[in-house]
Amino acid sequence: MERRLTLVPTPIGNLADITLRALETLRQAEVIACEDTRHSAKLLRHYGIETPLVRLDQHTMNRAGRLLDEHSRIAYVSDAGTPGISDPGAELVRQALERGFTVEALPGPTAFVPALVASGLPTARFVFEGFLPGGGRSRRERLEALGREGRTVVLYESPHRLQKTLADLVEVYGPEHRLALARELSKKHEEIWRGTLAEALERFRQPRGEFVLVLAPRPRAAAAPQPDAAELSRRLRRQGLSGRRLAEALEQAGLSRNQAREWAYRKED
Ligand code: SAM
């Protein structure tokens, strides 16, 4: 008998955004594995689906083997959108393939596609970065890599980290770089905002809701980022940096060593 794991995308805000095939799959599965049983139960109740739910999130993925051994028709849903996109799913797929399961993934809701296609920015080539690491070296490295990226970039971000991420992106791209911010897609307060990084910092001082950032591609000819040296050194001075520490920070932000020294030791006007 064929054993089958189906990844089922679920709405990212509007309960009507679910396909007929997704509902049929959830109805016919032996079991639905999900990140949060209480959260997914609301969706099932709404559509009158009675298939049992079991929890399988990033903290309980060690139960995946047992689930796969005990069932032959399994559906997997994350809290919202497509499982495996900045959500658990990949590990379950790996283990299912190892056990000879047929793995299928239904097309359906995900946040980055509507954000990208409504952004007004080029869509032919893009890179999906998901969430940037929270801090430290890995975040710095990923940001530096973005500085060399020539395609449209899509990022996920939580509201409480949005300002920090926008500020870091200013260092990489410069304050005038264009982006779109897709907020609360498919929900009551949906908004697709378009402008520069500097304007975004101003506009989203107290961000609320869920965000996708879509950054314009850097023009092909542009080499290293050219931050606005005057604005950058003013901002770093306000943060208390001066002398050698200011020069180092300016250099890290993309100025040449000479430029960095010049701005660091220049008398404030
Ligand atoms: N699996 C989901 C998908 O397919 O898009 C992503 C889950 S990830 C844990 C959650 C992030 O997705 C949020 O922090 C936000 O960046 C983005 N997101 C999810 N729903 C959204 C919405 N309705 N509007 C804007 N962004 C959303």
Tab-separated table of C-alpha atoms and ligand atoms in Angstrom:
chain	number	residue	atom	x	y	z
A	1	MET	CA	0.000	0.000	0.000
A	2	GLU	CA	1.295	3.434	-0.924
A	3	ARG	CA	2.315	5.640	1.982
A	4	ARG	CA	1.870	9.344	1.389
A	5	LEU	CA	2.846	12.582	3.132
A	6	THR	CA	1.127	15.714	1.833
A	7	LEU	CA	2.269	19.233	2.770
A	8	VAL	CA	-0.858	21.365	2.891
A	9	PRO	CA	-0.616	25.200	2.762
A	10	THR	CA	-3.121	27.026	4.992
A	11	PRO	CA	-4.363	30.662	4.994
A	12	ILE	CA	-1.995	33.468	6.101
A	13	GLY	CA	-4.853	35.650	7.309
A	14	ASN	CA	-8.074	35.090	5.400
A	15	LEU	CA	-9.747	31.739	6.101
A	16	ALA	CA	-11.194	31.690	2.579
A	17	ASP	CA	-7.708	31.329	1.110
A	18	ILE	CA	-7.632	27.548	1.069
A	19	THR	CA	-7.995	25.332	-1.968
A	20	LEU	CA	-10.676	22.677	-2.482
A	21	ARG	CA	-7.899	20.146	-2.851
A	22	ALA	CA	-6.341	21.184	0.462
A	23	LEU	CA	-9.688	20.693	2.241
A	24	GLU	CA	-10.191	17.297	0.586
A	25	THR	CA	-6.673	16.198	1.587
A	26	LEU	CA	-7.215	17.286	5.209
A	27	ARG	CA	-10.542	15.458	5.279
A	28	GLN	CA	-9.157	12.207	3.892
A	29	ALA	CA	-5.886	12.047	5.833
A	30	GLU	CA	-5.568	9.498	8.652
A	31	VAL	CA	-3.903	12.158	10.759
A	32	ILE	CA	-2.936	15.814	10.430
A	33	ALA	CA	0.396	16.762	11.962
A	34	CYS	CA	0.663	20.465	12.825
A	35	GLU	CA	2.737	23.013	14.726
A	36	ASP	CA	0.019	23.965	17.192
A	37	THR	CA	-3.054	21.791	17.654
A	38	ARG	CA	-5.193	24.573	19.164
A	39	HIS	CA	-4.394	26.926	16.292
A	40	SER	CA	-5.058	24.346	13.546
A	41	ALA	CA	-8.209	23.092	15.296
A	42	LYS	CA	-9.841	26.466	14.545
A	43	LEU	CA	-9.288	25.980	10.815
A	44	LEU	CA	-10.614	22.414	10.923
A	45	ARG	CA	-13.682	23.488	12.928
A	46	HIS	CA	-14.394	26.250	10.426
A	47	TYR	CA	-14.508	23.693	7.599
A	48	GLY	CA	-16.145	20.872	9.590
A	49	ILE	CA	-13.123	18.565	9.301
A	50	GLU	CA	-12.807	15.894	11.995
A	51	THR	CA	-9.446	14.306	11.183
A	52	PRO	CA	-7.327	13.932	14.368
A	53	LEU	CA	-4.530	16.450	14.939
A	54	VAL	CA	-1.103	15.679	16.431
A	55	ARG	CA	1.565	18.190	17.370
A	56	LEU	CA	4.791	18.149	15.349
A	57	ASP	CA	6.741	21.395	15.554
A	58	GLN	CA	10.430	22.233	15.639
A	59	HIS	CA	10.625	21.171	19.318
A	60	THR	CA	8.873	17.819	18.801
A	61	MET	CA	10.343	16.815	15.416
A	62	ASN	CA	11.964	13.827	17.178
A	63	ARG	CA	8.463	12.274	17.102
A	64	ALA	CA	8.418	12.328	13.287
A	65	GLY	CA	9.780	8.772	12.910
A	66	ARG	CA	7.058	7.290	15.089
A	67	LEU	CA	4.335	9.234	13.297
A	68	LEU	CA	5.577	7.978	9.934
A	69	ASP	CA	5.793	4.374	11.214
A	70	GLU	CA	2.240	4.432	12.575
A	71	HIS	CA	0.370	6.110	9.702
A	72	SER	CA	0.314	5.812	5.953
A	73	ARG	CA	-1.722	8.883	4.917
A	74	ILE	CA	-0.398	11.945	6.671
A	75	ALA	CA	-1.109	15.615	6.023
A	76	TYR	CA	1.209	18.268	7.439
A	77	VAL	CA	0.236	21.900	8.084
A	78	SER	CA	2.176	24.743	9.707
A	79	ASP	CA	0.509	27.607	11.602
A	80	ALA	CA	0.091	29.597	8.388
A	81	GLY	CA	1.216	29.470	4.782
A	82	THR	CA	3.319	26.751	3.228
A	83	PRO	CA	5.083	24.257	5.512
A	84	GLY	CA	8.822	24.328	4.859
A	85	ILE	CA	8.888	28.072	4.051
A	86	SER	CA	10.435	29.602	7.214
A	87	ASP	CA	8.464	26.898	9.028
A	88	PRO	CA	9.123	23.278	10.023
A	89	GLY	CA	8.580	20.732	7.272
A	90	ALA	CA	11.939	19.973	5.682
A	91	GLU	CA	12.969	17.455	8.371
A	92	LEU	CA	9.645	15.602	8.145
A	93	VAL	CA	10.009	15.420	4.348
A	94	ARG	CA	13.544	14.048	4.719
A	95	GLN	CA	12.446	11.299	7.111
A	96	ALA	CA	9.380	10.444	5.006
A	97	LEU	CA	11.513	10.033	1.869
A	98	GLU	CA	13.939	7.859	3.823
A	99	ARG	CA	11.032	5.541	4.730
A	100	GLY	CA	9.812	5.265	1.144
A	101	PHE	CA	6.832	7.648	1.452
A	102	THR	CA	5.518	9.477	-1.581
A	103	VAL	CA	5.839	13.163	-0.700
A	104	GLU	CA	3.640	15.734	-2.365
A	105	ALA	CA	3.207	19.450	-1.698
A	106	LEU	CA	-0.007	21.222	-2.613
A	107	PRO	CA	0.201	24.713	-4.144
A	108	GLY	CA	-1.351	27.387	-1.949
A	109	PRO	CA	-0.900	30.377	0.351
A	110	THR	CA	2.506	31.716	1.280
A	111	ALA	CA	3.384	35.280	2.286
A	112	PHE	CA	6.351	36.007	0.050
A	113	VAL	CA	4.670	35.490	-3.338
A	114	PRO	CA	1.909	38.129	-2.983
A	115	ALA	CA	4.442	40.524	-1.421
A	116	LEU	CA	6.862	40.061	-4.305
A	117	VAL	CA	4.376	40.285	-7.149
A	118	ALA	CA	2.561	43.332	-5.713
A	119	SER	CA	5.815	45.130	-4.806
A	120	GLY	CA	6.220	46.756	-8.212
A	121	LEU	CA	9.852	45.570	-8.212
A	122	PRO	CA	11.408	43.145	-10.723
A	123	THR	CA	10.140	39.583	-10.251
A	124	ALA	CA	12.006	37.676	-12.962
A	125	ARG	CA	14.929	36.914	-10.656
A	126	PHE	CA	14.713	37.141	-6.897
A	127	VAL	CA	16.252	35.637	-3.792
A	128	PHE	CA	14.239	34.541	-0.758
A	129	GLU	CA	16.229	35.084	2.444
A	130	GLY	CA	13.506	34.339	5.007
A	131	PHE	CA	14.411	35.678	8.475
A	132	LEU	CA	17.898	37.124	8.952
A	133	PRO	CA	19.756	35.648	11.947
A	134	GLY	CA	19.006	37.634	15.129
A	135	GLY	CA	22.536	38.934	15.652
A	136	GLY	CA	26.232	38.145	15.827
A	137	ARG	CA	28.542	37.027	13.095
A	138	SER	CA	26.006	35.053	11.068
A	139	ARG	CA	23.770	38.141	10.770
A	140	ARG	CA	26.738	40.287	9.706
A	141	GLU	CA	27.763	37.725	7.116
A	142	ARG	CA	24.271	37.455	5.662
A	143	LEU	CA	23.977	41.251	5.478
A	144	GLU	CA	27.355	41.471	3.751
A	145	ALA	CA	26.215	38.848	1.246
A	146	LEU	CA	23.121	40.955	0.527
A	147	GLY	CA	25.496	43.827	-0.242
A	148	ARG	CA	26.819	41.747	-3.146
A	149	GLU	CA	23.371	40.545	-4.298
A	150	GLY	CA	22.124	41.786	-7.660
A	151	ARG	CA	18.588	40.354	-7.552
A	152	THR	CA	15.394	41.477	-5.811
A	153	VAL	CA	15.606	40.293	-2.173
A	154	VAL	CA	12.666	39.048	-0.096
A	155	LEU	CA	12.911	38.957	3.715
A	156	TYR	CA	10.539	38.012	6.519
A	157	GLU	CA	10.616	40.083	9.694
A	158	SER	CA	8.765	40.334	12.979
A	159	PRO	CA	7.450	43.749	14.056
A	160	HIS	CA	9.752	44.054	17.058
A	161	ARG	CA	12.874	43.600	14.934
A	162	LEU	CA	11.765	45.626	11.904
A	163	GLN	CA	13.504	48.881	12.910
A	164	LYS	CA	16.798	47.122	13.616
A	165	THR	CA	16.671	45.295	10.307
A	166	LEU	CA	15.809	48.457	8.355
A	167	ALA	CA	18.714	50.270	10.049
A	168	ASP	CA	21.101	47.428	9.163
A	169	LEU	CA	19.835	47.451	5.583
A	170	VAL	CA	20.587	51.187	5.356
A	171	GLU	CA	24.202	50.327	6.123
A	172	VAL	CA	24.233	47.797	3.290
A	173	TYR	CA	22.198	49.543	0.612
A	174	GLY	CA	22.225	53.215	1.607
A	175	PRO	CA	19.214	55.241	2.821
A	176	GLU	CA	17.812	55.983	-0.648
A	177	HIS	CA	17.448	52.360	-1.697
A	178	ARG	CA	13.876	51.418	-2.636
A	179	LEU	CA	11.783	48.672	-1.084
A	180	ALA	CA	8.216	47.526	-0.584
A	181	LEU	CA	6.853	46.500	2.809
A	182	ALA	CA	3.882	44.152	2.667
A	183	ARG	CA	2.073	44.217	5.992
A	184	GLU	CA	-0.797	42.006	7.209
A	185	LEU	CA	-1.385	40.412	3.800
A	186	SER	CA	-4.930	39.165	3.276
A	187	LYS	CA	-6.008	40.629	6.645
A	188	LYS	CA	-8.207	43.591	7.499
A	189	HIS	CA	-5.290	46.031	7.752
A	190	GLU	CA	-3.401	44.839	4.678
A	191	GLU	CA	-0.999	47.469	3.380
A	192	ILE	CA	1.631	47.443	0.677
A	193	TRP	CA	3.889	50.402	1.297
A	194	ARG	CA	6.559	51.508	-1.205
A	195	GLY	CA	9.416	53.954	-0.626
A	196	THR	CA	13.056	54.251	0.447
A	197	LEU	CA	14.773	52.630	3.434
A	198	ALA	CA	15.087	56.027	5.151
A	199	GLU	CA	11.362	56.691	4.652
A	200	ALA	CA	10.515	53.207	5.942
A	201	LEU	CA	12.480	53.841	9.151
A	202	GLU	CA	10.421	56.969	9.665
A	203	ARG	CA	7.059	55.493	8.616
A	204	PHE	CA	7.289	52.274	10.669
A	205	ARG	CA	8.514	53.688	13.977
A	206	GLN	CA	6.019	51.543	15.882
A	207	PRO	CA	5.400	48.629	13.548
A	208	ARG	CA	2.451	46.319	14.097
A	209	GLY	CA	1.507	43.117	12.329
A	210	GLU	CA	3.405	40.741	10.082
A	211	PHE	CA	5.852	42.015	7.468
A	212	VAL	CA	7.496	40.935	4.250
A	213	LEU	CA	10.292	43.193	2.956
A	214	VAL	CA	10.998	43.277	-0.756
A	215	LEU	CA	14.194	45.123	-1.656
A	216	ALA	CA	14.866	46.493	-5.123
A	217	PRO	CA	17.788	44.876	-6.896
A	218	ARG	CA	21.018	46.786	-6.754
A	219	PRO	CA	21.839	48.169	-10.216
A	220	ARG	CA	24.231	45.804	-11.970
A	221	ALA	CA	26.931	48.436	-12.374
A	222	ALA	CA	26.915	49.396	-8.690
A	223	ALA	CA	29.994	48.024	-7.028
A	224	ALA	CA	30.380	48.273	-3.270
A	225	PRO	CA	27.556	50.122	-1.460
A	226	GLN	CA	28.116	53.869	-1.145
A	227	PRO	CA	26.514	55.017	2.083
A	228	ASP	CA	25.790	58.693	2.624
A	229	ALA	CA	28.959	59.454	4.591
A	230	ALA	CA	27.738	62.697	6.172
A	231	GLU	CA	24.456	61.220	7.410
A	232	LEU	CA	26.143	58.032	8.585
A	233	SER	CA	28.844	59.792	10.588
A	234	ARG	CA	26.236	62.117	12.165
A	235	ARG	CA	24.167	59.092	13.214
A	236	LEU	CA	27.152	57.199	14.612
A	237	ARG	CA	28.305	60.275	16.520
A	238	ARG	CA	24.837	60.535	18.048
A	239	GLN	CA	25.306	56.933	19.182
A	240	GLY	CA	28.437	58.078	21.062
A	241	LEU	CA	31.159	56.917	18.647
A	242	SER	CA	34.189	59.084	17.989
A	243	GLY	CA	37.807	58.883	16.869
A	244	ARG	CA	39.132	55.432	16.046
A	245	ARG	CA	35.867	53.630	16.897
A	246	LEU	CA	33.940	55.943	14.597
A	247	ALA	CA	36.477	55.397	11.799
A	248	GLU	CA	36.169	51.613	12.182
A	249	ALA	CA	32.368	51.757	12.129
A	250	LEU	CA	32.398	53.963	9.022
A	251	GLU	CA	34.759	51.601	7.271
A	252	GLN	CA	32.574	48.626	8.184
A	253	ALA	CA	29.603	50.451	6.701
A	254	GLY	CA	31.321	50.600	3.317
A	255	LEU	CA	33.466	53.754	3.260
A	256	SER	CA	37.067	53.450	2.117
A	257	ARG	CA	39.697	53.648	4.882
A	258	ASN	CA	40.704	57.169	3.858
A	259	GLN	CA	37.119	58.397	3.672
A	260	ALA	CA	36.336	56.804	7.045
A	261	ARG	CA	39.308	58.555	8.709
A	262	GLU	CA	38.426	61.837	7.047
A	263	TRP	CA	34.834	61.765	8.355
A	264	ALA	CA	35.801	60.410	11.772
A	265	TYR	CA	38.282	63.198	12.519
A	266	ARG	CA	36.405	65.996	10.744
A	267	LYS	CA	35.204	68.819	13.004
A	268	GLU	CA	31.436	68.680	13.449
A	269	ASP	CA	29.584	71.508	11.701
B	1	SAM	N1	5.135	29.435	6.177
B	1	SAM	C1	4.831	30.837	6.038
B	1	SAM	C2	4.758	31.206	4.559
B	1	SAM	O1	4.579	30.285	3.753
B	1	SAM	O2	4.862	32.374	4.218
B	1	SAM	C3	5.834	31.703	6.785
B	1	SAM	C4	5.832	31.471	8.264
B	1	SAM	S1	6.983	32.464	9.127
B	1	SAM	C5	7.037	31.644	10.677
B	1	SAM	C6	6.043	33.889	9.552
B	1	SAM	C7	6.484	35.138	8.765
B	1	SAM	O3	5.879	35.139	7.477
B	1	SAM	C8	6.050	36.437	9.407
B	1	SAM	O4	6.969	36.889	10.384
B	1	SAM	C9	5.997	37.385	8.222
B	1	SAM	O5	7.308	37.828	7.892
B	1	SAM	C10	5.492	36.444	7.121
B	1	SAM	N2	4.026	36.483	7.074
B	1	SAM	C11	3.177	35.497	7.394
B	1	SAM	N3	1.892	35.892	7.217
B	1	SAM	C12	1.946	37.160	6.765
B	1	SAM	C13	0.963	38.126	6.395
B	1	SAM	N4	-0.332	37.850	6.475
B	1	SAM	N5	1.388	39.342	5.965
B	1	SAM	C14	2.699	39.635	5.887
B	1	SAM	N6	3.671	38.759	6.241
B	1	SAM	C15	3.302	37.544	6.663
